[in-house]
GROMACS .gro file of C-alpha atoms in nm:
model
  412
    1UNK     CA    1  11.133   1.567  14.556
    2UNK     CA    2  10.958   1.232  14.630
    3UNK     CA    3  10.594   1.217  14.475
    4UNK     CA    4  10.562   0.920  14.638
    5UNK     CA    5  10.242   0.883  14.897
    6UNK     CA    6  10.374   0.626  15.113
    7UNK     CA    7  10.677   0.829  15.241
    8UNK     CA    8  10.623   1.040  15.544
    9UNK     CA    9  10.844   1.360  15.494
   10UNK     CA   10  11.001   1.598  15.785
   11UNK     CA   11  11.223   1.884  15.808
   12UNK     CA   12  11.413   1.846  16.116
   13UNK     CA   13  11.630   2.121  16.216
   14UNK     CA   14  11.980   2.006  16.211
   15UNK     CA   15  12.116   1.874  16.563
   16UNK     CA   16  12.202   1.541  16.700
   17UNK     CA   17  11.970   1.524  16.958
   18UNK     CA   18  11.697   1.659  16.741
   19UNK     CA   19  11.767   1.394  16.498
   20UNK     CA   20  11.768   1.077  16.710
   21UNK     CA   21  11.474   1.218  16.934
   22UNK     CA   22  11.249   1.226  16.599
   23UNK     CA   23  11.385   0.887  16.496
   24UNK     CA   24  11.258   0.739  16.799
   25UNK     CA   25  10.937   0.929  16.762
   26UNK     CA   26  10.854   0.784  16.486
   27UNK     CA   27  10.945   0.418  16.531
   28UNK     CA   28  10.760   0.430  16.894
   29UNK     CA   29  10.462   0.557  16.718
   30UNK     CA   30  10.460   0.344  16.450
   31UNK     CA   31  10.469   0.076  16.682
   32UNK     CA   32  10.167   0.184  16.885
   33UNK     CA   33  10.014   0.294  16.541
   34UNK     CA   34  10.062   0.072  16.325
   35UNK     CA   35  10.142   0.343  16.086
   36UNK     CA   36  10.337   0.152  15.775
   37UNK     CA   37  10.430   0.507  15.597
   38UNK     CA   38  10.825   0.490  15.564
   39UNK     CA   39  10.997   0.862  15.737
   40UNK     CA   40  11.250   1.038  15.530
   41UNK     CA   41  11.379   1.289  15.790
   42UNK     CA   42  11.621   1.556  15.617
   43UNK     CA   43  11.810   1.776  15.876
   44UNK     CA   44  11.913   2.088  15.802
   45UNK     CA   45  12.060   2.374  15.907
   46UNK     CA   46  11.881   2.747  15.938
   47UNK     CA   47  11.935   2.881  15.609
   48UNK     CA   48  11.861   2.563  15.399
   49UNK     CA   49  11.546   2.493  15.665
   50UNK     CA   50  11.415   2.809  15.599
   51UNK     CA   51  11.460   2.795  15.209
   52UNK     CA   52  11.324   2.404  15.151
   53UNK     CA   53  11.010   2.512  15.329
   54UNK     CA   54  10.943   2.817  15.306
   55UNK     CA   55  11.183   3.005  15.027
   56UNK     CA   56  11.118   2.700  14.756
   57UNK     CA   57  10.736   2.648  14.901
   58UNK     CA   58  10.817   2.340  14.996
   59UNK     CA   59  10.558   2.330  15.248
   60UNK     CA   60  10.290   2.461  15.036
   61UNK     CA   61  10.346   2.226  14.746
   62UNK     CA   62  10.414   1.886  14.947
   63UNK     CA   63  10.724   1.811  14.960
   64UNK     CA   64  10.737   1.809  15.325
   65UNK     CA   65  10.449   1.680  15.576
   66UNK     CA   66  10.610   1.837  15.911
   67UNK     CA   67  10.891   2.038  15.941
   68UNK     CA   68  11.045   2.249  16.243
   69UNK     CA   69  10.980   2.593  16.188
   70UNK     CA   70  11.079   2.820  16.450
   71UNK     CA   71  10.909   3.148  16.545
   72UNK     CA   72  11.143   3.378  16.364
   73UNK     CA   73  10.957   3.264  16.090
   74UNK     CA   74  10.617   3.151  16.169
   75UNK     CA   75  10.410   3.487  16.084
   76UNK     CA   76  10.584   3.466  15.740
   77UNK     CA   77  10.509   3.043  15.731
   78UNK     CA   78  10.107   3.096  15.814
   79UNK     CA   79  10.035   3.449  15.603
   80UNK     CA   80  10.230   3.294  15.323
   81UNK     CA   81   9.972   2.988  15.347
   82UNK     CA   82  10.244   2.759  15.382
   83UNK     CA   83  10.058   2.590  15.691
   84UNK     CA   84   9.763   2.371  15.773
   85UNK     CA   85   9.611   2.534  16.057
   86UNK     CA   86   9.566   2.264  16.317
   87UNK     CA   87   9.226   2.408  16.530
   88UNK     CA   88   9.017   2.199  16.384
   89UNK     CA   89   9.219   1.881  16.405
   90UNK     CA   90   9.327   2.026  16.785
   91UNK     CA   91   8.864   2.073  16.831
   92UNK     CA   92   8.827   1.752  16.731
   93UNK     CA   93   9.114   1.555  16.943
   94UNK     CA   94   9.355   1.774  17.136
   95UNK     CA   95   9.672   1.711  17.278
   96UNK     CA   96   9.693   1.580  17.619
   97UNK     CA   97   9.658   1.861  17.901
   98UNK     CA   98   9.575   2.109  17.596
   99UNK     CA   99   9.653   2.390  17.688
  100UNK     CA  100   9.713   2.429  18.027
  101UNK     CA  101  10.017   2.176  18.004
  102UNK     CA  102  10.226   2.456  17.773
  103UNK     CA  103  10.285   2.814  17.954
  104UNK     CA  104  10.134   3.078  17.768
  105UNK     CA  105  10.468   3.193  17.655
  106UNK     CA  106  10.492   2.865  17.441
  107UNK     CA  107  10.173   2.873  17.287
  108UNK     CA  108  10.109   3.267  17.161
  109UNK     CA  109  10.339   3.316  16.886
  110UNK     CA  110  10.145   3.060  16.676
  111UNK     CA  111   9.794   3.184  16.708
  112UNK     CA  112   9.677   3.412  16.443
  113UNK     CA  113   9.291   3.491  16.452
  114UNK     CA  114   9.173   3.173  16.616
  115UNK     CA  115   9.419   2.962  16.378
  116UNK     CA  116   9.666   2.761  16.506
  117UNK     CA  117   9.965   2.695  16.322
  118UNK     CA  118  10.198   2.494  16.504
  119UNK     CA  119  10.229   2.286  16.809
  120UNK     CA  120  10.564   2.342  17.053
  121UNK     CA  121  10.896   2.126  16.962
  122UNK     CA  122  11.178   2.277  17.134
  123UNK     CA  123  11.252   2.548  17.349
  124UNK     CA  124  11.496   2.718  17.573
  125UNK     CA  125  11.547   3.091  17.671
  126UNK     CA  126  11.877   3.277  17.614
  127UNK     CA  127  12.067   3.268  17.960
  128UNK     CA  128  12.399   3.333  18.073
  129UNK     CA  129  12.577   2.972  18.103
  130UNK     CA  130  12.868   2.932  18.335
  131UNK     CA  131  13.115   2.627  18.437
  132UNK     CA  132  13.027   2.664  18.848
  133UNK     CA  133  13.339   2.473  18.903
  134UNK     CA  134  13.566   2.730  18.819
  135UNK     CA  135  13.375   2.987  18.925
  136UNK     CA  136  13.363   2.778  19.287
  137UNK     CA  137  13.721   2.706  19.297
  138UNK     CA  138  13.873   2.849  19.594
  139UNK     CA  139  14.208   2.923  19.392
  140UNK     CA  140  14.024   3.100  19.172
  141UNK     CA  141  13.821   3.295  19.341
  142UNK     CA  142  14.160   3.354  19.570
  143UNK     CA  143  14.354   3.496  19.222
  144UNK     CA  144  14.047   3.664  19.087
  145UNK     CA  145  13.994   3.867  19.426
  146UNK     CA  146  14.384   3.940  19.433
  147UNK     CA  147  14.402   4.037  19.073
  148UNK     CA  148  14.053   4.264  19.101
  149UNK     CA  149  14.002   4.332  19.469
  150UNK     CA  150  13.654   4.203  19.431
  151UNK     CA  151  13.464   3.845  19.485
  152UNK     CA  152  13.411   3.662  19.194
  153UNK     CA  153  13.082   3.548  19.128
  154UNK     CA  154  12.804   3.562  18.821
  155UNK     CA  155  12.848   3.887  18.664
  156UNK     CA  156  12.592   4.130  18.725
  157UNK     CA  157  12.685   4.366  18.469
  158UNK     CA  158  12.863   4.368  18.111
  159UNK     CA  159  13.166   4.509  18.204
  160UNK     CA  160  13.208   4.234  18.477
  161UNK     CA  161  13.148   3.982  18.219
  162UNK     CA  162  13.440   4.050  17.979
  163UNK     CA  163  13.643   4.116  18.318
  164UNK     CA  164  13.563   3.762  18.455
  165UNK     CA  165  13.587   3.622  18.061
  166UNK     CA  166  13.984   3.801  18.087
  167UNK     CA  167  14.039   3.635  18.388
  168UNK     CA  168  13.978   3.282  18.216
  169UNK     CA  169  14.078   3.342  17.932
  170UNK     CA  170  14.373   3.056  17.907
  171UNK     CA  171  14.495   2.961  17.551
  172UNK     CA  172  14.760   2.733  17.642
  173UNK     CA  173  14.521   2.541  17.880
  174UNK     CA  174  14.250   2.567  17.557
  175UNK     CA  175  14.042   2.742  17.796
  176UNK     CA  176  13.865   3.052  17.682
  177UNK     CA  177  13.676   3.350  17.882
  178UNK     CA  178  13.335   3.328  17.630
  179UNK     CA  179  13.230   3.218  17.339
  180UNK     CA  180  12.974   3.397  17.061
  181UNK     CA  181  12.814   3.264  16.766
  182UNK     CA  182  12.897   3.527  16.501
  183UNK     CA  183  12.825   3.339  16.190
  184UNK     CA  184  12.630   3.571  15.958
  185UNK     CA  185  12.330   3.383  15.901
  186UNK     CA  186  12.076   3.603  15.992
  187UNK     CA  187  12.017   3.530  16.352
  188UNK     CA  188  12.308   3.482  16.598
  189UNK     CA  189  12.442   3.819  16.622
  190UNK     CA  190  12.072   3.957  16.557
  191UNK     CA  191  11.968   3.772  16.901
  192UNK     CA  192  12.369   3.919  17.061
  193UNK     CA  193  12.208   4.255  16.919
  194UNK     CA  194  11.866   4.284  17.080
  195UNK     CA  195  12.000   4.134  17.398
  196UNK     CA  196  12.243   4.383  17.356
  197UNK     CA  197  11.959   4.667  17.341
  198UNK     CA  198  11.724   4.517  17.621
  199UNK     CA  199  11.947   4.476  17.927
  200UNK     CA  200  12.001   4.836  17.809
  201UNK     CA  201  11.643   4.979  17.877
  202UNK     CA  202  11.609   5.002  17.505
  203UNK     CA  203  11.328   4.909  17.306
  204UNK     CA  204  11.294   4.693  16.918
  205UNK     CA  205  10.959   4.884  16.858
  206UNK     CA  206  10.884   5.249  16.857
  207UNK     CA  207  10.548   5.377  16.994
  208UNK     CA  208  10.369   5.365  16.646
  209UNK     CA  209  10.455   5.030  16.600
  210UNK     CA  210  10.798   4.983  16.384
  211UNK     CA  211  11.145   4.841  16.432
  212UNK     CA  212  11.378   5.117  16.523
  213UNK     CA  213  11.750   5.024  16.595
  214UNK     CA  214  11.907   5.396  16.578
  215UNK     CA  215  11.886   5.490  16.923
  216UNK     CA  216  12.125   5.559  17.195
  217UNK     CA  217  12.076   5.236  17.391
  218UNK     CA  218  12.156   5.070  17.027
  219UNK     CA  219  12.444   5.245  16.985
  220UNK     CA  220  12.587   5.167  17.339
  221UNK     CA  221  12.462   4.837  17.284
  222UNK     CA  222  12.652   4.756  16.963
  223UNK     CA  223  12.972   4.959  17.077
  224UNK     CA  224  12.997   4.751  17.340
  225UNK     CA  225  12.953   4.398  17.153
  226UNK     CA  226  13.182   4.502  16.865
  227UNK     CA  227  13.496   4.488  17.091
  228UNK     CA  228  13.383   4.208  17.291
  229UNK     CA  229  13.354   3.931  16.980
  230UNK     CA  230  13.697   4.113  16.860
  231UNK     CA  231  13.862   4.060  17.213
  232UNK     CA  232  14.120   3.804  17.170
  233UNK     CA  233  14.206   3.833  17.548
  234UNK     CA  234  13.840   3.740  17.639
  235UNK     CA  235  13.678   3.516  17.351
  236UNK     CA  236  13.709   3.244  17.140
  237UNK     CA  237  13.918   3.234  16.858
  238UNK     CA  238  13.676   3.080  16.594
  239UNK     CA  239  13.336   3.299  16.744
  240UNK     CA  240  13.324   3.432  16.364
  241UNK     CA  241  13.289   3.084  16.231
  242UNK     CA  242  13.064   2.958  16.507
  243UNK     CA  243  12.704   2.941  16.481
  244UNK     CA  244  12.490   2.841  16.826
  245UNK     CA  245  12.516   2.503  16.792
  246UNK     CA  246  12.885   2.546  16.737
  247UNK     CA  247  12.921   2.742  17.022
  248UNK     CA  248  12.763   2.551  17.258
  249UNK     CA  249  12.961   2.239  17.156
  250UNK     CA  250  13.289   2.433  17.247
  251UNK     CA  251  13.135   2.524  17.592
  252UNK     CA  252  13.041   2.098  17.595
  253UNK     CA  253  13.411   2.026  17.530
  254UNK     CA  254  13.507   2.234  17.781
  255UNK     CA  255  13.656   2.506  17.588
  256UNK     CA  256  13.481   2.805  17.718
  257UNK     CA  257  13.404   2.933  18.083
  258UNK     CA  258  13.078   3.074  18.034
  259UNK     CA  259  12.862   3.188  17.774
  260UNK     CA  260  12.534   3.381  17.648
  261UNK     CA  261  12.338   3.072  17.482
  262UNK     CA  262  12.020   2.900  17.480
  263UNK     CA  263  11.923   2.705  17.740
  264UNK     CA  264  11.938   2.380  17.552
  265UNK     CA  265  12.307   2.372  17.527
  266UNK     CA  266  12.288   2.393  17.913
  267UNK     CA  267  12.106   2.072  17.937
  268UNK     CA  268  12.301   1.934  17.631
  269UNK     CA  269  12.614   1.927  17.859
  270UNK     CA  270  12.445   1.719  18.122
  271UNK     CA  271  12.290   1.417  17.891
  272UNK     CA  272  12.543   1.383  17.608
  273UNK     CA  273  12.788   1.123  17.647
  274UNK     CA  274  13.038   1.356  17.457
  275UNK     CA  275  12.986   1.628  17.722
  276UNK     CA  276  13.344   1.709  17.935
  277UNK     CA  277  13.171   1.950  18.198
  278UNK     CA  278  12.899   1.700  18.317
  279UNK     CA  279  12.782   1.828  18.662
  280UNK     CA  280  13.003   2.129  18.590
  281UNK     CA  281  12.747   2.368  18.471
  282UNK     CA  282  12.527   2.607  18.564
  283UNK     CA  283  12.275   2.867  18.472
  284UNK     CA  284  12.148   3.234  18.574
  285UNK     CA  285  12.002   3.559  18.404
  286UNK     CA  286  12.226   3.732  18.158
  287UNK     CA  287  12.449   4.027  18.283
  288UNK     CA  288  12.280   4.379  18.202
  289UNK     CA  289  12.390   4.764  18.176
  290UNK     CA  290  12.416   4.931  18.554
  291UNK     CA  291  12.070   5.038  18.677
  292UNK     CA  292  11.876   4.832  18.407
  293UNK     CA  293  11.714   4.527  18.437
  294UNK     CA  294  11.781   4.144  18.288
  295UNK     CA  295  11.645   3.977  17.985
  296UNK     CA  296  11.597   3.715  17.808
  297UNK     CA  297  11.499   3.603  17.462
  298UNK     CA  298  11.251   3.332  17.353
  299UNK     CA  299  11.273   3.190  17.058
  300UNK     CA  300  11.122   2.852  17.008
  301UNK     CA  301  11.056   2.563  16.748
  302UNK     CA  302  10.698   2.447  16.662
  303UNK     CA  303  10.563   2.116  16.505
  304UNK     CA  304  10.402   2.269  16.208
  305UNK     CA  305  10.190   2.034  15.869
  306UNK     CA  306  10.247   2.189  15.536
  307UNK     CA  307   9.960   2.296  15.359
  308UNK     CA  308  10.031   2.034  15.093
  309UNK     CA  309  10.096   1.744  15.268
  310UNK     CA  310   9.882   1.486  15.132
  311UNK     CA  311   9.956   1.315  15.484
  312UNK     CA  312   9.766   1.576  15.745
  313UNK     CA  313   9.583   1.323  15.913
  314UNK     CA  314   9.829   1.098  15.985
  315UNK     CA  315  10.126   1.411  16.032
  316UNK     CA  316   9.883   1.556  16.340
  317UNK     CA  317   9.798   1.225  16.439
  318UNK     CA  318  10.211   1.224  16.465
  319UNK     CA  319  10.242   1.587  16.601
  320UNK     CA  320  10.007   1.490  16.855
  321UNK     CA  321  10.141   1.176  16.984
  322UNK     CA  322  10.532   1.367  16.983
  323UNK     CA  323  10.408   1.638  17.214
  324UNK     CA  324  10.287   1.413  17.522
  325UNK     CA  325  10.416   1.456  17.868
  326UNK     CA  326  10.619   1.099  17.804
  327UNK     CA  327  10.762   1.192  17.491
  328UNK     CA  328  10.835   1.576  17.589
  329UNK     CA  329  11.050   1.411  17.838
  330UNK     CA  330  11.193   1.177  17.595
  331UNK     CA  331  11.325   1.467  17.395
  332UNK     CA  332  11.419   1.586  17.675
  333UNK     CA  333  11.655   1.315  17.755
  334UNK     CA  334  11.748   1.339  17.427
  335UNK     CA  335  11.912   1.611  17.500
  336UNK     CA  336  11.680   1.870  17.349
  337UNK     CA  337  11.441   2.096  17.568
  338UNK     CA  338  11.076   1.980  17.663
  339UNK     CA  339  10.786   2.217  17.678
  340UNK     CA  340  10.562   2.133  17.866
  341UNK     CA  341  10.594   2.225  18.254
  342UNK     CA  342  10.545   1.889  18.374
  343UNK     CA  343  10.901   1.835  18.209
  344UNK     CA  344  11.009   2.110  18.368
  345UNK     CA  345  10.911   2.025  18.748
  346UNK     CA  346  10.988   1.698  18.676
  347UNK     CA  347  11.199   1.519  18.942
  348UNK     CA  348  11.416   1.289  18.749
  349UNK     CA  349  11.462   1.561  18.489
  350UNK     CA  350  11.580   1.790  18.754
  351UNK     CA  351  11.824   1.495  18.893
  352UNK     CA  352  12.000   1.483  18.559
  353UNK     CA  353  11.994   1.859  18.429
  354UNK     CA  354  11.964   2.032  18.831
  355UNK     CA  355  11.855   2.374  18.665
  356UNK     CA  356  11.590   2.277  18.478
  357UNK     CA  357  11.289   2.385  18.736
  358UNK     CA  358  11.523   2.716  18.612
  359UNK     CA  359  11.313   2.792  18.271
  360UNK     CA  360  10.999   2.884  18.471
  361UNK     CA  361  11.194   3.191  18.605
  362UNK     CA  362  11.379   3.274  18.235
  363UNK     CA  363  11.000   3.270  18.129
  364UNK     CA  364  10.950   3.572  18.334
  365UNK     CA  365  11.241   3.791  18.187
  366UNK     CA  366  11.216   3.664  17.833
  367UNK     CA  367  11.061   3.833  17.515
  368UNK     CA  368  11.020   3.741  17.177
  369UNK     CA  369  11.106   3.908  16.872
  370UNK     CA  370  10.803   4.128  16.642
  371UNK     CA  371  10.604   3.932  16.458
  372UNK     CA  372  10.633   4.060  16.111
  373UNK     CA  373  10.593   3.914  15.753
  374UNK     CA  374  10.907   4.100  15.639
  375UNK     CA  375  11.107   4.030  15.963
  376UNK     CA  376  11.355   3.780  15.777
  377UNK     CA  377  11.423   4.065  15.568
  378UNK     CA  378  11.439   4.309  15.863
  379UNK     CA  379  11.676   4.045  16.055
  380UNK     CA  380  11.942   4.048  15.760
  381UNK     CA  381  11.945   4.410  15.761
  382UNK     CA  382  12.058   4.408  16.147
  383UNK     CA  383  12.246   4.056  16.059
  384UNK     CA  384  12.474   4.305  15.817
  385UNK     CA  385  12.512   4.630  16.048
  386UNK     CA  386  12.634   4.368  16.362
  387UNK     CA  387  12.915   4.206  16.066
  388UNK     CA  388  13.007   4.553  15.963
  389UNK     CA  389  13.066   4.674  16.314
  390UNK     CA  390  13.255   4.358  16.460
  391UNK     CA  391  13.459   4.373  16.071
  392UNK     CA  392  13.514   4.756  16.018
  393UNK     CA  393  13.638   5.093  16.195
  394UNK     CA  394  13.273   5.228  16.062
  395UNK     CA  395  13.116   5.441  16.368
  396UNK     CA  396  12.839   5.196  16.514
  397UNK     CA  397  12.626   5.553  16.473
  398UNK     CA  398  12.669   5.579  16.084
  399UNK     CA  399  12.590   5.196  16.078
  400UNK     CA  400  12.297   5.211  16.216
  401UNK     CA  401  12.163   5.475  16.104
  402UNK     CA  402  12.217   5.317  15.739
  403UNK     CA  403  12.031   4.989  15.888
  404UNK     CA  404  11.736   5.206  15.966
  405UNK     CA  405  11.668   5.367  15.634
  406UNK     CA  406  11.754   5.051  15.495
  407UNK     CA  407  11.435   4.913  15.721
  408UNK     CA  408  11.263   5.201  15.754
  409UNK     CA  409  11.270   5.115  15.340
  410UNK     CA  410  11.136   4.757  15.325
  411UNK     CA  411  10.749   4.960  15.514
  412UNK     CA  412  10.702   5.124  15.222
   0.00000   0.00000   0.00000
């Protein structure tokens, strides 16, 4: 790595609109700054993010002034001491409408005793993401109701979802019922899994505190999502080698009819240029088990200064300027998802992406994941029980119950 002190170093997580929102970040601001420190931006993908900065300390020892970290990993990032804690720097000048501009679902994750380790980057609740053209047709709705004796509309339940993915599911046309991100890298199909367990009345947590995955609701849970990813009359064909990202540039393409994703990939179809289903799209909660309730997960990227930066003025002096209501918006545009509310009431945002007032109400039904300093750890263990269901004839039983002593292991 660089030892040189006039380069600015940041971790960017790996995305196109990511990457050209923080290059324009940083010219605009050095441009009302003055600032004459050069930016190396690096973007990278989850499991190289997570190992420059946090795995290889790169945080801790310098190499990197600001890097996206997201809240999977945050606990681990601040305990670790990887991260400056920005109260004092927030006391002395705080971010515009600090803190009532953020909901409080954007802003708890990161505080730990009165510390504060990261400002918000990116966000966008899991949702269930649908092309409302086909779902509007009147010849489709005409063949669905025909074929199933019933209207088609957003599915309320699981089972309707892989019925309605069936129905458009269209190879020759290159048109597919759904589309999952199954690549094994620790998070996709952990995110599939807990979705899985929620909109099943089940819980992560026991009542003393710990993760516990071998229950019935898991069970039900994974059964179901094993033959759904492995449902070639429903899904997309390359769902093993797709991570989110990937998946949500299929849906862009206009490869898939509807989809459990983050909301960003919702609002990437409406501002890329590369997007085939502008004004196409839609969003609304995610189908759940009969008699339980929706839900949602949040899961969001921070601004966060590495404890060794030998920048930290300057990097919140950045962090600061990057999370105004103007530049929230400019991301935004960008094509990646603003935080603050005033982005998400605001009216020309809501004339280019017409769902985006949406997030308030995904707020309501979302949770987040524990906060734990071994959850990376715990997160590969469920990672490996999803890829041994969806790849084996294994009883999803015997697999979880394996995952649990293997968790129930890493407490001790």
């Amino acid at each position: 790595m660089s030892e040189e002190t006039n380069t600015f170093r940041i971790a960017v997580r790996k995305f196109g609109p990511f990457e050209s929102a923080m290059e324009k970040l940083w010219q605009k601001y050095c441009d009302q700054t003055g600032c004459t420190l050069e930016a190396e931006m690096v973007p990278m993908d989850l499991h190289p993010l997570y190992e420059a900065t946090l795995i290889n300390q790169g945080l801790a020892k310098g190499d990197w002034d600001v890097a996206h970290i997201n809240t999977d990993w945050i606990y681990e990032a601040y305990t670790s001491g990887a991260l400056e804690d920005l109260k004092p720097y927030i006391d002395q000048n705080q971010p515009d409408a600090f803190p009532s501009g953020w909901s409080d679902s954007l802003l708890e994750m990161q505080q730990f005793d009165g510390a504060i380790a990261g400002l918000p980057f990116h966000d966008g609740p899991e949702c269930f993401i649908y092309r409302k053209d086909l779902f509007e047709d009147p010849q489709e709705q005409k063949a669905y109701f025909e074929q199933y004796g019933k209207a088609l509309m957003v599915p309320e339940t699981w089972s309707d979802f892989q019925q309605i993915a069936r129905f458009f599911n269209r190879p020759e046309q290159n048109l597919y019922g759904s589309v999952f991100a199954c690549y094994p890298d620790g998070h996709n199909t952990v995110f599939d899994f807990c979705l899985q367990l929620w909109t099943r009345g089940g819980t992560l947590i026991n009542e003393v505190g710990n993760v516990h995955i071998n229950t019935d609701e898991a069970v039900d849970g994974l059964n179901f999502y094993r033959q759904l990813v492995n449902d070639k009359t429903a899904v997309h064909p390359e769902s093993a080698k797709y991570e989110s990202v990937q998946a949500g540039m299929a849906f862009a393409r206009g490869e898939v009819a509807m989809m459990i994703n983050w909301f960003g990939f919702a609002s990437f179809c409406e501002v890329a240029e590369e997007s085939a289903v502008k004004g196409k799209v839609d969003i609304s909660s995610l189908p759940h088990a009969p008699g339980c309730e929706s839900a949602s997960l949040n899961v969001y990227w921070l601004y966060t200064i590495g404890s060794g930066s030998r920048h930290k003025a300057i990097a919140y002096d950045f962090i600061r300027f990057a999370v105004s209501q103007e530049n929230d918006k400019l991301l935004t545009l960008e094509g990646g998802i603003g935080c603050r509310v005033s982005t998400w009431k605001d009216e020309e945002i809501n004339k280019v992406i017409p769902y985006y007032h949406k997030l308030e109400m995904l707020h309501t039904e979302a949770r987040s994941l524990p906060l734990l300093s071994n959850w990376a750890i715990i997160a590969a263990i469920i990672d490996e029980a999803v890829l041994k269901a969806m790849n084996t004839d294994i009883p999803s039983e015997e697999i979880l119950l394996q995952a649990q002593n293997k968790i129930t292991h890493t407490n001790l």
